[in-house]
């Protein structure tokens, strides 16, 4: 009745930004991501006979009713699947340093889905785990798998799940995270994407562009075509932010240092260093480069932008941890 799991964060190269179904968490388009080796969440779930309520401790702090209810949504789905009624004790440790400025909901819900289902005695396959994690946070569906991952948009619960993508043997990619702001994001991804989808006239163009970009990205990954991977990822990220700027009222995640970093990436590229940028629902930038250039790039960016950087390689799939 107890299990522990680890799942790593992921960063999308082709983004999920807008839902087709908010309850089932079906996305408006398919997306592709890279799972990161450096950042992960460890979660232990124990179903306790006779306990009626769930409890949730994150990084040693007991969480409030709202945070516990989000976890409870996944626990309820697991209880339904396993005919359990017991409440659960959930304890999570985030190894996504604040300094990285990365969201941890993807790793958190993926680790929760694996730990909770195993604690309940279920033995779900990767697709079923991805569907379960998706219900907590869309991007979590992609953190069940390692390496490079595609989340098929699907049209119902069964068809919307993520799985690994084949990549060329010679593809040795790194993602350099650039910390620009440690603050909690001003507009959460959930409310930002809902507002954009409801009001931006670019929404349909955006989702159509993502649907077209996914097979192109999959082809580029399979061919090990770094320039094409980078160009597709950078354009996709900027398109996502353009849809937000066309929302009513408009909003944006850029800060002056965000723009400076994007411009510096373009400058380095013009000088012959192959680097491309992506960013999510916040001001921090992630730079895609080849492994051989990662140290040099991280040093140059720290020097010019004056911020902390972390070099990430493709990370592993979610997995169970041995009991202490
Ligand atoms: O699933 P959420 O609520 O973490 O939303 C993820 C949204 C982006 O990070 C901006 C894009 C993505 O595909 O991960």
Coordinates of C-alpha atoms and ligand atoms in Angstrom, one line a residue:
X1 CA 0.0 0.0 0.0
X2 CA 3.1 2.2 -0.2
X3 CA 5.3 3.2 -3.2
X4 CA 7.9 5.8 -4.1
X5 CA 8.6 7.1 -7.6
X6 CA 10.8 9.7 -9.3
X7 CA 9.9 11.7 -12.4
X8 CA 11.9 14.3 -14.3
X9 CA 10.7 17.7 -15.6
X10 CA 10.4 18.3 -19.3
X11 CA 10.6 21.3 -21.6
X12 CA 8.5 21.4 -24.7
X13 CA 10.1 22.0 -28.1
X14 CA 6.6 22.2 -29.7
X15 CA 4.3 23.6 -27.0
X16 CA 1.0 22.6 -25.4
X17 CA -0.8 25.9 -24.9
X18 CA -4.6 25.7 -25.0
X19 CA -7.1 22.9 -24.1
X20 CA -9.7 21.1 -26.1
X21 CA -11.3 19.7 -23.0
X22 CA -10.5 21.2 -19.5
X23 CA -12.0 18.4 -17.5
X24 CA -10.2 15.5 -19.3
X25 CA -7.2 17.8 -20.0
X26 CA -7.2 17.1 -23.7
X27 CA -4.9 19.6 -25.5
X28 CA -5.8 21.6 -28.6
X29 CA -2.7 20.2 -30.3
X30 CA 0.0 17.6 -30.0
X31 CA 3.3 18.6 -28.4
X32 CA 6.9 17.4 -28.3
X33 CA 9.4 17.7 -25.3
X34 CA 12.7 16.8 -23.9
X35 CA 12.9 15.3 -20.5
X36 CA 15.7 16.9 -18.4
X37 CA 18.2 14.9 -16.4
X38 CA 18.9 17.5 -13.7
X39 CA 15.5 18.3 -12.3
X40 CA 13.0 15.8 -10.8
X41 CA 10.4 15.1 -8.1
X42 CA 10.4 12.2 -5.7
X43 CA 7.0 11.2 -4.3
X44 CA 5.9 8.6 -1.8
X45 CA 2.2 7.6 -1.6
X46 CA 0.8 5.4 1.1
X47 CA -2.9 4.4 1.3
X48 CA -3.8 4.0 5.0
X49 CA -6.7 1.8 6.0
X50 CA -9.2 3.6 8.1
X51 CA -7.9 7.1 7.0
X52 CA -10.7 9.1 5.3
X53 CA -8.8 12.2 4.3
X54 CA -5.7 12.7 2.1
X55 CA -2.7 14.6 3.4
X56 CA 0.1 16.2 1.3
X57 CA 3.5 17.3 2.5
X58 CA 5.8 19.1 -0.1
X59 CA 9.4 19.7 0.8
X60 CA 8.6 19.1 4.4
X61 CA 5.7 21.6 4.5
X62 CA 2.1 20.4 5.1
X63 CA 0.1 21.8 2.1
X64 CA -3.2 23.6 2.3
X65 CA -6.6 22.2 1.2
X66 CA -6.3 23.6 -2.4
X67 CA -2.9 21.9 -3.1
X68 CA -4.2 18.7 -1.4
X69 CA -7.3 18.7 -3.6
X70 CA -5.1 18.9 -6.8
X71 CA -3.3 15.8 -5.6
X72 CA -6.6 14.3 -4.5
X73 CA -7.9 14.4 -8.1
X74 CA -5.2 11.9 -9.2
X75 CA -5.7 9.8 -6.0
X76 CA -9.5 9.7 -6.7
X77 CA -8.8 8.3 -10.2
X78 CA -6.5 5.7 -8.8
X79 CA -9.0 4.8 -6.1
X80 CA -11.7 4.4 -8.8
X81 CA -9.4 2.1 -10.8
X82 CA -8.5 -0.1 -7.9
X83 CA -11.7 -0.1 -5.8
X84 CA -9.9 1.5 -2.9
X85 CA -11.6 3.9 -0.4
X86 CA -8.7 4.6 1.9
X87 CA -7.2 8.1 2.3
X88 CA -3.5 8.6 1.3
X89 CA -0.4 10.1 2.8
X90 CA 1.5 11.8 0.0
X91 CA 5.0 13.2 0.5
X92 CA 7.0 14.9 -2.2
X93 CA 10.5 16.3 -2.5
X94 CA 11.2 18.6 -5.4
X95 CA 14.7 18.5 -6.8
X96 CA 13.9 21.4 -9.2
X97 CA 15.9 24.1 -7.6
X98 CA 14.2 27.5 -7.4
X99 CA 17.3 28.9 -8.9
X100 CA 16.5 27.0 -12.2
X101 CA 13.2 29.0 -12.5
X102 CA 11.5 25.9 -13.9
X103 CA 8.0 24.7 -13.2
X104 CA 7.7 21.4 -11.4
X105 CA 4.1 20.5 -12.1
X106 CA 5.2 18.1 -14.9
X107 CA 7.6 16.1 -12.7
X108 CA 5.2 16.3 -9.7
X109 CA 2.2 14.8 -11.3
X110 CA 4.1 12.2 -13.2
X111 CA 5.8 11.0 -10.0
X112 CA 2.4 11.1 -8.2
X113 CA 0.7 9.0 -11.0
X114 CA 3.4 6.3 -10.8
X115 CA 3.7 6.2 -7.0
X116 CA -0.1 6.3 -6.3
X117 CA -1.0 3.6 -8.9
X118 CA 1.7 1.3 -7.5
X119 CA 0.7 1.9 -3.9
X120 CA -2.8 0.9 -4.9
X121 CA -1.5 -2.3 -6.4
X122 CA -2.0 -1.3 -10.0
X123 CA 0.5 -2.1 -12.7
X124 CA -0.2 0.5 -15.3
X125 CA 1.7 0.5 -18.6
X126 CA 3.5 3.7 -19.7
X127 CA 0.5 4.9 -21.9
X128 CA -2.0 4.5 -19.0
X129 CA 0.4 6.3 -16.6
X130 CA 0.7 9.1 -19.1
X131 CA -3.1 9.4 -19.3
X132 CA -3.3 9.5 -15.5
X133 CA -0.5 12.1 -15.1
X134 CA -2.2 14.2 -17.8
X135 CA -5.3 14.7 -15.6
X136 CA -3.1 16.5 -13.0
X137 CA -1.2 18.7 -15.4
X138 CA -1.1 18.4 -19.2
X139 CA 2.7 18.6 -19.4
X140 CA 3.0 15.8 -16.8
X141 CA 1.8 13.3 -19.5
X142 CA 5.2 13.8 -21.2
X143 CA 7.2 13.3 -18.0
X144 CA 6.4 9.6 -17.8
X145 CA 8.8 8.9 -20.7
X146 CA 12.4 9.8 -20.9
X147 CA 14.5 11.4 -23.7
X148 CA 12.3 13.0 -26.4
X149 CA 8.6 12.6 -26.1
X150 CA 5.5 13.2 -28.2
X151 CA 2.1 13.8 -26.5
X152 CA -0.6 12.8 -29.0
X153 CA -3.4 15.3 -28.8
X154 CA -6.0 12.5 -29.2
X155 CA -9.8 13.1 -29.1
X156 CA -10.7 11.3 -25.8
X157 CA -9.1 10.0 -22.6
X158 CA -7.8 6.9 -24.3
X159 CA -6.2 8.5 -27.3
X160 CA -4.5 11.4 -25.5
X161 CA -1.2 10.1 -24.1
X162 CA 2.6 10.6 -24.6
X163 CA 5.3 8.2 -25.7
X164 CA 9.0 8.4 -26.6
X165 CA 10.2 9.5 -30.0
X166 CA 13.0 7.8 -31.8
X167 CA 16.0 10.1 -32.3
X168 CA 19.2 9.8 -34.3
X169 CA 22.2 8.1 -32.5
X170 CA 24.4 11.1 -33.3
X171 CA 22.0 13.6 -31.8
X172 CA 23.6 14.9 -28.6
X173 CA 21.5 17.8 -27.4
X174 CA 21.7 20.0 -24.3
X175 CA 19.3 22.5 -22.9
X176 CA 20.9 25.4 -21.0
X177 CA 18.4 26.9 -18.5
X178 CA 18.9 30.6 -18.0
X179 CA 17.5 32.0 -14.7
X180 CA 15.9 35.4 -15.2
X181 CA 13.4 35.6 -12.5
X182 CA 12.8 33.2 -9.5
X183 CA 9.4 34.7 -8.7
X184 CA 6.3 32.7 -9.0
X185 CA 4.9 33.3 -12.5
X186 CA 2.4 36.2 -12.6
X187 CA 0.0 34.4 -14.9
X188 CA -0.2 30.6 -14.2
X189 CA -0.1 28.4 -17.3
X190 CA -3.6 27.2 -16.5
X191 CA -5.2 30.7 -16.5
X192 CA -2.9 32.0 -19.2
X193 CA -3.7 29.3 -21.8
X194 CA -7.5 29.5 -21.0
X195 CA -7.6 33.3 -21.4
X196 CA -5.6 33.1 -24.6
X197 CA -7.8 30.3 -26.1
X198 CA -10.9 32.3 -25.2
X199 CA -9.9 35.7 -26.6
X200 CA -6.9 35.4 -29.0
X201 CA -7.8 35.6 -32.7
X202 CA -4.5 33.7 -33.3
X203 CA -5.5 30.7 -31.3
X204 CA -6.6 28.6 -34.3
X205 CA -3.6 29.6 -36.3
X206 CA -1.4 28.6 -33.4
X207 CA -2.8 25.1 -32.9
X208 CA -2.7 24.5 -36.7
X209 CA 0.9 25.6 -36.7
X210 CA 1.7 23.2 -33.8
X211 CA 0.0 20.3 -35.6
X212 CA 2.1 21.0 -38.7
X213 CA 5.3 21.4 -36.7
X214 CA 5.0 18.1 -34.7
X215 CA 5.7 15.8 -37.6
X216 CA 8.5 18.1 -38.8
X217 CA 10.1 18.0 -35.4
X218 CA 9.7 14.2 -35.2
X219 CA 11.5 14.0 -38.6
X220 CA 14.2 16.3 -37.6
X221 CA 14.8 14.4 -34.3
X222 CA 15.0 11.1 -36.2
X223 CA 17.4 12.6 -38.7
X224 CA 19.5 14.3 -36.0
X225 CA 19.1 17.6 -37.8
X226 CA 20.0 20.0 -35.1
X227 CA 19.6 23.2 -37.0
X228 CA 16.0 22.2 -38.0
X229 CA 15.2 21.1 -34.4
X230 CA 16.4 24.4 -33.1
X231 CA 14.7 26.6 -35.7
X232 CA 11.3 24.8 -35.3
X233 CA 11.5 25.0 -31.4
X234 CA 12.4 28.7 -31.4
X235 CA 9.8 29.7 -33.8
X236 CA 7.2 27.7 -32.0
X237 CA 8.0 29.3 -28.7
X238 CA 7.7 32.8 -30.2
X239 CA 4.4 31.9 -31.8
X240 CA 3.1 30.8 -28.5
X241 CA 4.0 34.2 -27.0
X242 CA 2.6 36.0 -30.0
X243 CA -0.8 34.4 -29.3
X244 CA -0.7 35.8 -25.8
X245 CA 0.1 39.3 -27.0
X246 CA -3.0 39.1 -29.2
X247 CA -5.3 38.0 -26.4
X248 CA -7.9 40.5 -25.0
X249 CA -6.6 42.0 -22.7
X250 CA -3.1 41.1 -24.0
X251 CA -0.5 39.7 -21.7
X252 CA 3.2 38.6 -21.9
X253 CA 5.8 36.8 -20.0
X254 CA 8.8 38.7 -21.3
X255 CA 11.0 40.8 -19.1
X256 CA 13.8 43.0 -20.4
X257 CA 16.4 40.3 -19.6
X258 CA 14.3 37.8 -21.5
X259 CA 14.6 39.9 -24.7
X260 CA 18.3 40.5 -24.1
X261 CA 18.9 36.7 -23.8
X262 CA 16.8 36.0 -27.0
X263 CA 18.8 38.6 -28.8
X264 CA 22.1 37.3 -27.5
X265 CA 21.2 33.8 -28.8
X266 CA 20.6 35.2 -32.2
X267 CA 23.9 37.1 -32.1
X268 CA 25.8 34.0 -31.1
X269 CA 24.1 32.1 -33.9
X270 CA 25.1 34.7 -36.4
X271 CA 28.7 34.3 -35.1
X272 CA 28.6 30.6 -35.9
X273 CA 27.6 29.1 -32.5
X274 CA 24.5 27.0 -33.2
X275 CA 22.1 27.9 -30.4
X276 CA 18.3 28.3 -30.3
X277 CA 15.9 29.6 -27.6
X278 CA 12.7 28.5 -26.1
X279 CA 10.6 29.8 -23.2
X280 CA 7.4 28.8 -21.4
X281 CA 4.9 30.5 -19.1
X282 CA 7.5 32.7 -17.5
X283 CA 10.4 35.0 -18.3
X284 CA 13.2 32.3 -18.1
X285 CA 14.9 31.2 -21.3
X286 CA 16.1 27.7 -22.2
X287 CA 18.8 27.5 -24.8
X288 CA 19.2 24.5 -27.1
X289 CA 22.6 23.6 -28.2
X290 CA 24.8 20.6 -29.1
X291 CA 26.7 18.9 -26.2
X292 CA 30.1 20.1 -27.5
X293 CA 29.0 23.7 -27.2
X294 CA 27.2 23.6 -23.9
X295 CA 30.0 24.6 -21.5
X296 CA 31.1 27.5 -23.7
X297 CA 27.5 28.7 -24.2
X298 CA 26.7 28.5 -20.5
X299 CA 29.8 30.6 -19.7
X300 CA 29.1 33.2 -22.4
X301 CA 25.5 33.6 -21.3
X302 CA 26.4 33.9 -17.6
X303 CA 29.0 36.5 -18.5
X304 CA 26.8 38.6 -20.8
X305 CA 23.4 38.3 -19.1
X306 CA 24.8 37.9 -15.5
X307 CA 22.5 35.1 -14.6
X308 CA 22.8 31.5 -13.4
X309 CA 22.7 28.7 -15.9
X310 CA 22.3 24.9 -15.7
X311 CA 23.3 22.5 -18.5
X312 CA 20.7 19.7 -18.9
X313 CA 21.0 16.5 -20.9
X314 CA 18.0 14.3 -21.9
X315 CA 16.7 12.6 -18.7
X316 CA 15.3 9.2 -17.9
X317 CA 11.7 8.0 -17.8
X318 CA 9.7 8.0 -14.5
X319 CA 10.7 5.0 -12.3
X320 CA 10.0 3.4 -9.0
X321 CA 12.4 4.0 -6.1
X322 CA 13.3 1.3 -3.6
X323 CA 11.8 1.6 -0.2
X324 CA 14.1 3.0 2.4
Ligands
LIG1 O1 0.6 21.4 -18.1 P1 1.0 22.8 -17.7 O2 -0.1 23.5 -16.9 O3 2.3 22.7 -16.9 O4 1.3 23.7 -19.0 C1 2.4 23.7 -19.7 C2 2.5 24.8 -20.6 C3 3.9 25.1 -21.2 O5 4.9 24.8 -20.3 C4 4.0 26.6 -21.5 C5 4.1 24.4 -22.5 C6 4.4 22.9 -22.5 O6 4.0 22.2 -23.4 O7 5.0 22.4 -21.5

